[in-house]
Amino acid sequence: MNNELKALVEALIFVSQEPLTPERLAAVLEGVPAEEIQAAVEALAAESEAEGRGVHIIRSGGGWLFATKPAHDREVRRLLQIERKNRLSSAGLETLAAIAYRQPVTQSEISAIRGVDSTGSLKTLLDKKLIKIVGRKKAPGNPLVYRTSDEFLLYLGLDSLDDLPSEAEIAKILEQEKAVEA
Amino acid sequence: MNNELKALVEALIFVSQEPLTPERLAAVLEGVPAEEIQAAVEALAAESEAEGRGVHIIRSGGGWLFATKPAHDREVRRLLQIERKNRLSSAGLETLAAIAYRQPVTQSEISAIRGVDSTGSLKTLLDKKLIKIVGRKKAPGNPLVYRTSDEFLLYLGLDSLDDLPSEAEIAKILEQEKAVEA
Amino acid sequence: MPDPAPDALPLEGTPVRGDEAPDQAPGPAAEVPEAAAVPAPVDEAEAPTPAAGVPADGYQVRLDVFEGPLDLLLFLIRKKKIDIHDIPIAAITRDYLGYLERKTEINLDREAEFVFIAALLIYIKSQMLLPRETDLAEGDDPRRVLVDRLVEYERVKAACSLLREREDVEILQWKRDFVPPFHGEGEPEPVELSLFDLAESFFAMMKRKTADDTRIIRGREVPVEVKMKELVTLLQARGVVDFLEYFEAHESLEEALVSFFCILELVKSRVAVAVQDEIFQTIRVWLRKDPHRTAAHE
């Protein structure tokens, strides 16, 4: 393993202000073959999972980034003197899921899926930057169109929208629920 | 060496926004003897100097912090330059908003809307090609007149300026929040 | 950001079982699921009941247990172990309406959504009762529109339970949200541009400005002579004054305007000089009696 490349990649992931994409890495490390970069990142990520390490390199939001491990949440919060992070409300998560799977969507389409008005949840999600307005639909009233943001991927630890729970996973959950009923 | 303590200390140094002092560390890790903490930090720092690591733990400013190694300075700067291109400051955003909704406008009209001088932001926005100069106003001093560019529309996924969210639409989203909070 | 519906249940936090009434969370929805959703034993035949400690205002609490009418319908369908693709509309409509009738208090906003689905159920029921000569083709089933919605909603809810699991892990992992070292020169506090930010920012500015303008009316009266003296003293003390900065430093528009006329008067009477050096700069004003500066700019 190329130690020098590994060290360099670690430094770059550390200073990056957002998940460091393979494309950016390649742009900075011009001339280094993509497979070598890939191998270096993967070695780093694997090593960071070792015992005795409290910060690991994870893949999320389309790139690589540093994060603390879940086990240290309590102490981290004590140091930063902040409360436990709020989960999204059920309404917020439902709205987010509807957008994630049906994007690009309008407010009324989301409300139709949920059966309830979703304007309030949209505002919450916009504030949290989990969704964004991407334009207008060519339809009567030209409603605003929503999409999930890069923050959304990061928030749920997804690398891309392809990482959303698949039809098969969803079907499995529904099966389980029915099995419990029977 | 206590691996769990080492991991914890690493996580804490990582999230701390300023050099983490031994006192803060001890306060968060209440009950852990100072010598043990000290030993853990020193072990971490020593390990981080290994080849293949690009981020090391150093003692600076009265505490411990993560920093990249000097050897990677050039690449780190190159990365940050690439990343900065996609960003807009909040002053830039305000100026852009003022132009978007009030175009064609002059510099002093923009400054009047924002309540602060907007000269610097105008330059940034011109550089980023989000706005353009479209001529001069027939008024005392013949000030330059600004408009948003085609790139601006493209960037926001809008067909035309008529598609900018209206005050009523934004107010509706914002009001909803109040209703939910009430 | 506070949870917008602290009394709503984090249903997706745990797999929802059809025979188990959704249960009232003991804490805010921010709790981790292990802590938040300890299912209370519930009589299978019973509808969801609020847990102890929750004010028993009947309908309010009961309906809040559900995210909406589709959630309630799904609950009823599962409770009866009904095949979602073959819903006995008459029975489900009866159950659904029975549920709505338990209300003791009406929240009009939420009520409308529940009533809308009730109307849809009744409409479907009426369509089913119409005498027909031949059996309906599958695509013509009047229930179709409802079934499609329920199936989609069911999938969204199932996805939610998976996403909630991810959220629970991610929420415990801390990423650095401050700007790391080596930031160099550039713009502080980077913000990504979004259409919502843009629009919100504009209307917030306009509001701020309207508020400022409102204050103007109540502004104190400023005699021109007083302002003129103030201005001359300032020019003498500072040498050069940035016009825009000076203009904006005033509390009221009236006061600012008086200053503006004072400057015009001073320039007109050749006591002061006003110059705009460059296109991107504001007007700078200074007193003419300073020979050095006057010479330099004329």
XYZ file of C-alpha atoms in Angstrom:
662
model
C 0.000 0.000 0.000
C 1.179 3.448 -0.922
C 1.625 5.145 2.443
C 2.251 8.564 1.013
C -0.953 8.507 -1.026
C -2.917 7.266 1.964
C -1.640 10.103 4.131
C -2.440 12.644 1.447
C -5.956 11.322 0.966
C -6.561 11.419 4.715
C -5.484 15.063 4.859
C -7.790 15.952 1.974
C -10.813 14.224 3.456
C -10.105 15.987 6.726
C -10.074 19.528 5.335
C -12.884 19.069 2.843
C -15.951 21.054 3.783
C -18.305 18.520 2.288
C -18.147 14.824 1.483
C -15.085 14.453 -0.726
C -16.151 12.941 -4.012
C -13.898 10.620 -6.023
C -13.997 13.254 -8.792
C -12.611 15.996 -6.565
C -9.989 13.684 -5.166
C -8.905 12.800 -8.677
C -8.837 16.472 -9.678
C -6.516 17.361 -6.808
C -4.357 14.264 -7.225
C -3.995 14.664 -10.955
C -2.042 11.880 -12.541
C -2.759 9.289 -9.858
C -4.799 6.375 -11.281
C -8.364 6.195 -9.976
C -7.927 2.599 -8.764
C -4.969 3.592 -6.618
C -6.927 6.420 -5.036
C -9.865 4.108 -4.460
C -7.618 1.500 -2.808
C -6.025 4.141 -0.566
C -9.397 5.472 0.617
C -10.690 2.006 1.290
C -7.616 1.053 3.276
C -7.946 4.236 5.324
C -11.631 3.637 5.955
C -10.972 0.065 7.064
C -8.162 1.112 9.408
C -10.313 3.834 10.921
C -12.781 1.192 12.100
C -10.130 -0.356 14.348
C -10.547 -0.380 18.107
C -8.790 2.533 19.678
C -9.909 4.858 16.907
C -12.780 7.217 17.652
C -13.100 8.926 14.295
C -13.866 6.903 11.218
C -14.021 7.586 7.523
C -17.447 6.875 6.096
C -19.036 7.093 2.687
C -22.052 9.383 2.681
C -23.604 12.080 0.534
C -21.641 11.051 -2.545
C -18.205 11.152 -0.977
C -15.929 10.392 1.939
C -15.939 12.184 5.254
C -14.789 11.933 8.843
C -17.332 11.259 11.586
C -17.242 10.179 15.192
C -18.531 6.703 16.008
C -22.059 6.309 17.414
C -20.716 4.946 20.713
C -19.285 8.311 21.709
C -22.424 10.379 21.213
C -22.957 11.042 24.911
C -19.466 12.377 25.592
C -19.401 14.420 22.396
C -22.621 16.102 23.415
C -21.243 16.722 26.869
C -18.192 18.402 25.394
C -20.168 20.538 22.964
C -22.822 21.132 25.596
C -25.694 20.332 23.313
C -28.820 18.310 23.691
C -29.502 15.086 21.956
C -30.218 15.795 18.299
C -33.911 15.804 17.498
C -35.202 13.181 15.188
C -37.599 14.338 12.527
C -41.247 14.178 13.499
C -43.278 11.385 11.918
C -44.959 13.922 9.669
C -41.591 15.334 8.625
C -40.101 11.928 7.895
C -43.171 10.838 5.950
C -43.041 13.983 3.846
C -39.340 13.492 3.287
C -39.841 9.880 2.227
C -42.623 10.866 -0.167
C -40.341 13.463 -1.760
C -37.356 11.138 -1.857
C -39.234 8.454 -3.765
C -41.387 10.624 -5.995
C -39.103 13.527 -6.799
C -39.450 15.922 -8.484
C -42.810 16.542 -6.794
C -45.120 19.413 -5.954
C -46.721 20.224 -2.634
C -50.114 18.919 -3.733
C -48.638 15.653 -4.978
C -46.956 15.117 -1.626
C -50.141 15.973 0.234
C -52.060 13.520 -1.959
C -49.651 10.697 -1.153
C -49.907 11.386 2.570
C -53.596 12.255 2.610
C -52.859 15.352 4.675
C -51.697 18.875 3.997
C -47.905 18.888 4.068
C -47.074 22.574 3.893
C -45.844 22.744 7.476
C -43.556 19.759 7.050
C -42.190 21.229 3.830
C -41.190 24.380 5.665
C -39.449 22.369 8.375
C -37.582 20.328 5.780
C -36.604 23.451 3.818
C -35.280 25.040 7.003
C -33.239 21.962 7.753
C -32.061 22.089 4.130
C -33.090 18.473 3.643
C -35.117 19.467 0.584
C -34.883 22.240 -1.969
C -37.086 24.019 -4.461
C -35.818 23.244 -7.937
C -38.209 25.174 -10.122
C -41.811 25.066 -11.218
C -43.989 22.506 -12.864
C -45.567 23.294 -16.209
C -49.078 22.737 -14.968
C -52.018 24.913 -13.950
C -50.883 27.298 -11.250
C -47.219 26.516 -11.997
C -46.606 24.934 -8.584
C -43.127 24.870 -7.042
C -41.250 21.621 -7.457
C -39.299 19.973 -4.643
C -36.342 17.626 -4.508
C -34.199 16.208 -1.748
C -30.863 17.947 -1.208
C -27.307 16.739 -0.713
C -27.835 17.417 2.984
C -30.589 14.832 2.887
C -28.187 12.146 1.740
C -25.734 13.137 4.440
C -28.455 13.276 7.071
C -29.428 9.669 6.475
C -25.948 8.426 5.629
C -26.887 7.636 2.039
C -24.307 7.809 -0.679
C -26.823 8.565 -3.418
C -30.535 8.289 -4.087
C -29.856 4.764 -5.323
C -29.132 3.917 -1.691
C -32.717 4.583 -0.652
C -34.420 1.461 0.671
C -35.294 -0.592 -2.414
C -38.671 -1.966 -3.460
C -37.475 -5.370 -2.248
C -36.526 -4.052 1.200
C -39.847 -2.260 1.478
C -41.713 -5.381 0.407
C -39.847 -7.312 3.075
C -40.933 -4.871 5.783
C -44.529 -5.164 4.609
C -44.253 -8.963 4.656
C -42.918 -8.850 8.198
C -45.780 -6.645 9.280
C -48.297 -9.034 7.770
C -46.562 -12.019 9.349
C -46.899 -10.411 12.740
C -50.608 -9.939 12.135
C -51.238 -13.508 11.109
C -3.286 0.884 26.649
C -6.986 1.528 27.149
C -8.414 1.366 23.611
C -11.872 2.600 24.553
C -10.461 5.688 26.252
C -8.184 6.375 23.313
C -11.079 6.201 20.870
C -13.175 8.467 23.029
C -10.404 11.035 23.347
C -9.873 11.009 19.594
C -13.580 11.660 18.993
C -13.546 14.552 21.443
C -10.495 16.219 19.942
C -12.088 15.865 16.509
C -15.347 17.629 17.333
C -13.858 20.311 19.539
C -13.927 23.676 17.789
C -10.899 24.923 19.662
C -7.779 23.249 21.018
C -9.032 20.777 23.608
C -7.439 21.517 26.950
C -6.613 18.792 29.496
C -9.096 20.500 31.831
C -12.001 20.244 29.381
C -11.100 16.660 28.619
C -11.032 15.804 32.302
C -14.360 17.554 32.841
C -16.046 15.535 30.087
C -14.420 12.280 31.148
C -15.259 12.713 34.805
C -13.879 9.985 36.975
C -11.038 9.053 34.644
C -7.652 9.762 36.320
C -5.712 12.594 34.681
C -2.650 10.391 34.092
C -4.734 7.904 32.125
C -6.157 10.644 29.936
C -2.710 12.077 29.434
C -1.339 8.672 28.449
C -4.199 8.113 25.995
C -3.680 11.466 24.263
C 0.044 10.932 24.013
C -0.404 7.482 22.541
C -2.872 8.877 19.992
C -0.551 11.712 19.105
C 2.383 9.330 18.647
C 0.338 6.966 16.458
C -0.902 9.833 14.326
C 2.692 10.621 13.375
C 3.012 7.252 11.660
C 3.576 7.050 7.931
C 0.335 6.591 6.085
C -1.462 9.065 8.324
C -2.162 12.533 6.954
C -3.798 14.108 9.951
C -1.942 14.313 13.236
C -2.801 15.344 16.753
C -0.684 18.234 17.930
C -0.418 20.324 21.041
C -1.144 23.944 20.262
C -2.934 26.918 21.743
C -3.116 25.346 25.184
C -4.706 22.112 24.038
C -4.855 19.261 21.564
C -6.140 19.511 18.019
C -6.173 17.731 14.703
C -4.153 19.261 11.901
C -2.936 18.220 8.489
C 0.779 17.651 8.089
C 2.822 20.399 6.421
C 3.843 18.047 3.611
C 0.333 18.128 2.183
C -0.110 21.861 2.175
C -0.086 22.242 -1.599
C -2.786 19.655 -2.281
C -4.910 20.901 0.606
C -4.916 24.394 -0.858
C -5.750 23.089 -4.274
C -8.751 21.209 -2.907
C -10.068 24.190 -0.984
C -9.829 26.307 -4.078
C -11.903 23.860 -6.054
C -14.504 23.703 -3.312
C -14.814 27.400 -2.787
C -16.070 27.927 -6.317
C -19.469 26.535 -5.536
C -20.136 28.687 -2.535
C -21.955 31.913 -2.021
C -21.790 34.021 1.138
C -24.947 35.196 2.871
C -24.149 38.755 1.772
C -23.898 37.443 -1.785
C -27.206 35.655 -1.408
C -28.954 38.808 -0.166
C -27.543 40.879 -2.990
C -28.525 38.263 -5.536
C -32.041 38.133 -4.073
C -32.362 41.910 -4.279
C -31.298 41.884 -7.925
C -33.466 38.900 -8.820
C -36.632 40.489 -7.506
C -35.993 44.119 -8.327
C -34.150 43.995 -11.633
C -33.125 46.063 -13.420
C -31.450 47.761 -10.451
C -28.488 49.954 -9.676
C -25.893 49.485 -6.976
C -27.393 52.159 -4.747
C -30.876 50.674 -5.081
C -29.504 47.310 -4.014
C -27.650 48.877 -1.114
C -30.839 50.652 -0.073
C -32.784 47.379 -0.026
C -30.083 45.589 1.947
C -29.253 48.472 4.251
C -25.534 47.947 3.657
C -23.069 48.684 0.923
C -23.138 45.850 -1.624
C -20.110 46.672 -3.737
C -18.100 43.611 -2.763
C -20.980 41.213 -3.280
C -21.652 42.652 -6.734
C -18.117 41.887 -7.782
C -18.381 38.334 -6.489
C -21.664 37.769 -8.301
C -20.260 39.196 -11.526
C -17.264 36.891 -11.177
C -19.531 33.916 -10.701
C -21.559 35.067 -13.729
C -24.775 35.034 -11.722
C -25.482 38.644 -12.662
C -24.618 40.904 -15.562
C -24.385 44.593 -16.319
C -27.009 45.584 -18.868
C -26.346 49.273 -19.287
C -26.626 52.554 -17.490
C -29.579 54.277 -15.971
C -30.563 57.677 -17.290
C -30.253 59.288 -13.898
C -27.748 61.521 -12.112
C -24.363 59.838 -12.204
C -25.531 57.362 -14.865
C -25.188 54.368 -12.553
C -24.687 50.878 -13.949
C -27.753 48.687 -14.142
C -27.701 45.007 -13.094
C -29.754 41.976 -14.018
C -29.496 38.295 -13.244
C -27.911 36.166 -15.971
C -29.121 33.133 -17.873
C -26.749 31.043 -15.772
C -28.684 32.201 -12.727
C -31.900 30.696 -14.103
C -30.099 27.562 -15.163
C -28.543 27.192 -11.720
C -31.930 27.381 -10.016
C -33.740 25.308 -12.610
C -36.085 28.136 -13.538
C -37.511 28.786 -16.974
C -37.952 32.472 -16.477
C -37.887 35.148 -13.821
C -41.669 34.851 -13.549
C -40.970 31.527 -11.879
C -39.313 33.049 -8.812
C -41.358 32.183 -5.711
C -43.833 34.950 -4.957
C -44.127 36.702 -1.649
C -47.448 34.943 -1.072
C -45.895 31.531 -1.619
C -43.037 32.174 0.757
C -45.389 33.763 3.277
C -47.596 30.691 3.122
C -44.696 28.404 3.921
C -43.479 30.702 6.681
C -46.923 31.162 8.206
C -47.452 27.459 8.292
C -44.475 27.204 10.549
C -45.984 29.630 13.017
C -49.215 27.700 13.038
C -47.364 24.484 13.754
C -45.331 26.026 16.521
C -48.301 27.730 18.134
C -36.043 23.166 15.446
C -38.709 21.893 17.793
C -40.640 18.857 16.785
C -43.695 20.273 15.075
C -45.942 17.614 16.504
C -44.639 16.585 19.901
C -47.792 14.698 20.681
C -47.799 12.740 17.452
C -46.480 9.240 17.596
C -43.250 8.162 16.012
C -45.081 5.301 14.365
C -42.273 4.609 11.984
C -39.792 4.296 14.800
C -40.820 0.712 15.259
C -42.396 -1.701 12.834
C -46.117 -1.144 12.976
C -48.015 -4.282 13.700
C -51.606 -4.530 12.676
C -52.862 -5.994 15.914
C -51.053 -3.523 18.036
C -52.460 -0.133 18.673
C -49.956 2.651 18.067
C -48.851 3.692 21.483
C -48.272 7.067 22.961
C -44.589 7.845 23.287
C -43.515 8.724 26.806
C -41.110 11.390 25.653
C -40.636 13.688 22.723
C -40.208 12.130 19.336
C -36.522 12.931 19.666
C -36.009 9.918 21.861
C -34.264 6.908 20.469
C -36.765 4.221 19.595
C -35.864 1.833 22.403
C -36.741 4.551 24.852
C -39.603 6.053 22.916
C -41.784 3.182 21.990
C -42.470 0.727 24.719
C -45.715 -0.776 23.507
C -48.425 -0.831 26.105
C -50.538 -3.957 26.163
C -53.728 -3.131 24.317
C -56.896 -5.050 23.912
C -56.916 -6.297 20.377
C -60.502 -5.319 19.806
C -59.913 -1.842 21.049
C -58.941 1.158 19.030
C -55.737 2.932 20.008
C -56.074 4.488 23.382
C -53.952 7.250 24.759
C -51.446 6.112 27.324
C -51.747 7.130 30.929
C -50.787 10.721 31.597
C -52.169 11.993 28.321
C -55.157 14.290 28.710
C -58.150 12.236 27.753
C -59.770 14.619 25.335
C -60.891 11.704 23.260
C -60.992 12.416 19.564
C -58.166 14.922 19.577
C -55.730 12.452 21.027
C -57.114 9.545 19.076
C -56.826 11.159 15.703
C -53.437 12.572 16.526
C -52.326 9.011 16.919
C -52.607 8.754 13.145
C -50.661 10.754 10.633
C -53.843 11.178 8.615
C -56.907 9.469 7.187
C -54.867 6.998 5.120
C -52.996 5.980 8.238
C -56.306 5.370 10.004
C -57.646 3.373 7.052
C -54.525 1.221 6.933
C -54.861 0.589 10.644
C -58.473 -0.558 10.244
C -57.604 -2.753 7.272
C -54.807 -4.456 9.130
C -56.807 -4.851 12.288
C -59.373 -6.804 10.320
C -56.683 -8.699 8.397
C -58.213 -7.525 5.145
C -56.523 -7.938 1.778
C -55.782 -4.417 0.685
C -56.661 -5.320 -2.905
C -60.095 -6.609 -1.956
C -61.465 -4.227 0.618
C -65.034 -4.823 1.804
C -65.949 -1.196 1.345
C -69.208 -1.270 3.297
C -67.600 -2.684 6.445
C -64.546 -0.458 6.296
C -66.666 2.618 5.701
C -68.717 1.752 8.778
C -65.585 1.317 10.898
C -64.054 4.488 9.573
C -67.138 6.600 10.188
C -67.540 5.031 13.605
C -64.071 6.230 14.364
C -64.771 9.780 13.293
C -67.964 9.880 15.318
C -66.106 9.309 18.555
C -64.864 12.829 18.393
C -65.558 15.125 21.289
C -63.696 18.051 19.926
C -63.197 19.138 16.372
C -60.026 20.425 14.861
C -61.282 21.799 11.579
C -57.994 21.595 9.718
C -57.491 17.943 10.388
C -61.168 17.176 10.251
C -61.413 18.190 6.590
C -58.844 15.620 5.540
C -60.549 12.804 7.421
C -63.941 13.818 6.088
C -62.629 13.952 2.537
C -61.646 10.300 2.690
C -64.996 9.469 4.305
C -66.699 11.057 1.322
C -64.505 9.051 -1.029
C -65.435 5.830 0.803
C -69.136 6.594 0.549
C -68.787 7.441 -3.126
C -67.018 4.148 -3.810
C -69.667 2.292 -1.843
C -72.395 3.866 -3.959
C -70.561 2.900 -7.134
C -70.265 -0.697 -5.920
C -74.010 -0.845 -5.302
C -74.956 0.209 -8.816
C -76.582 -2.713 -10.634
C -74.445 -3.925 -13.517
C -75.131 -6.389 -16.269
C -71.650 -7.792 -16.417
C -68.877 -8.145 -13.884
C -66.466 -5.283 -13.721
C -63.137 -5.615 -15.409
C -60.336 -5.235 -12.906
C -59.387 -1.798 -14.116
C -62.914 -0.549 -13.639
C -63.136 -1.457 -9.973
C -64.375 1.700 -8.225
C -62.065 0.864 -5.331
C -59.068 1.136 -7.564
C -58.328 4.792 -6.895
C -58.361 4.236 -3.139
C -56.355 1.029 -3.296
C -53.649 2.702 -5.352
C -53.344 5.455 -2.784
C -53.278 3.050 0.140
C -50.644 0.868 -1.479
C -48.450 3.847 -2.182
C -48.925 5.241 1.311
C -48.202 1.840 2.829
C -44.924 1.739 0.917
C -43.972 5.233 2.064
C -44.624 4.242 5.658
C -42.566 1.093 5.318
C -39.739 3.141 3.797
C -40.051 5.503 6.742
C -39.356 2.741 9.211
C -36.164 1.883 7.306
C -35.143 5.533 7.021
C -35.811 6.031 10.717
C -33.306 3.280 11.501
C -30.712 5.084 9.431
C -31.521 8.380 11.071
C -31.051 6.832 14.488
C -27.529 5.726 13.593
C -26.553 8.905 11.759
C -27.789 11.172 14.493
C -25.210 9.701 16.851
C -22.293 10.300 14.495
C -20.871 13.762 14.677
C -19.459 15.436 11.643
C -17.501 18.593 11.903
C -19.684 21.504 10.924
C -17.178 24.282 11.355
C -14.708 25.340 8.727
C -11.497 23.369 9.129
C -8.010 24.890 9.002
C -6.443 26.246 5.823
C -9.423 28.353 4.889
C -7.255 31.201 3.636
C -8.882 34.336 2.274
C -12.353 34.123 0.860
C -15.872 34.519 1.967
C -16.744 33.702 5.540
C -19.658 31.427 6.397
C -20.148 29.619 3.124
C -23.796 29.149 2.225
C -25.110 27.076 -0.598
C -27.554 28.835 -2.866
C -31.098 27.595 -2.899
C -34.197 29.091 -4.419
C -35.972 29.088 -1.090
C -33.090 30.864 0.632
C -33.029 33.384 -2.138
C -36.734 34.146 -1.972
C -36.911 34.075 1.806
C -33.927 36.349 2.039
C -35.528 38.882 -0.272
C -38.863 39.033 1.485
C -37.142 39.187 4.862
C -35.152 42.191 3.624
C -38.296 43.867 2.369
C -39.976 43.302 5.706
C -36.981 44.727 7.506
C -37.108 47.732 5.227
C -40.829 48.235 5.689
C -40.276 48.136 9.429
C -37.567 50.751 9.050
C -39.797 52.890 6.915
C -42.576 52.677 9.451
C -40.310 54.083 12.078
C -39.702 57.127 9.910
C -43.112 58.562 10.604
C -42.390 58.654 14.284
C -38.932 60.128 13.773
C -38.068 63.220 15.698
C -38.017 66.533 13.923
C -34.571 67.686 12.965
C -34.013 71.383 12.301
C -31.848 71.960 9.222
C -29.566 74.409 11.050
C -28.783 71.870 13.765
C -28.027 69.158 11.224
C -25.899 71.511 9.166
C -23.738 72.327 12.200
C -23.484 68.645 13.094
C -22.379 67.808 9.573
C -19.772 70.536 9.363
C -18.367 69.506 12.742
C -18.185 65.907 11.539
C -16.482 66.892 8.301
C -13.970 68.975 10.192
C -13.263 66.169 12.613
C -13.085 63.307 10.118
C -11.882 65.031 7.000
C -13.704 62.736 4.621
C -17.127 61.253 5.108
C -18.517 58.304 3.193
C -21.885 59.519 2.017
C -23.746 56.224 1.993
C -22.401 55.248 5.365
C -23.355 58.599 6.806
C -26.758 58.490 5.197
C -27.532 55.049 6.532
C -26.313 55.797 10.033
C -29.424 57.868 10.636
C -32.268 56.537 12.679
C -35.052 57.904 10.566
C -35.424 58.596 6.896
C -36.443 62.157 7.714
C -33.194 62.752 9.527
C -31.274 61.145 6.701
C -33.033 63.330 4.160
C -32.301 66.461 6.122
C -28.622 65.441 6.118
C -28.831 64.828 2.421
C -30.171 68.307 1.764
C -27.530 69.741 4.053
C -24.834 68.077 1.973
C -26.416 69.354 -1.239
C -26.563 72.818 0.270
C -22.920 72.647 1.361
C -21.845 71.502 -2.094
C -23.972 74.105 -3.824
C -22.538 76.897 -1.705
C -19.072 75.492 -2.490
C -18.306 74.833 1.156
C -17.933 71.119 0.546
C -16.907 68.830 -2.302
C -18.568 65.551 -3.192
C -16.833 63.043 -5.454
C -17.496 59.549 -6.703
C -14.096 58.109 -7.553
C -15.095 54.862 -9.082
C -18.196 53.203 -10.296
C -18.286 50.712 -7.443
C -17.848 53.256 -4.706
C -20.064 55.595 -2.829
C -19.770 59.354 -2.774
C -17.189 60.842 -0.498
C -17.705 64.287 0.924
C -15.207 66.704 2.420
C -14.947 70.410 3.267
C -13.438 72.670 0.671
C -11.414 74.620 3.214
C -8.998 71.719 3.487
C -6.595 72.961 0.781
C -4.633 69.703 0.512
C -7.624 67.519 -0.276
C -9.247 70.072 -2.526
C -6.125 70.335 -4.614
C -5.779 66.603 -4.887
C -9.239 66.086 -6.309
C -9.822 68.964 -8.627
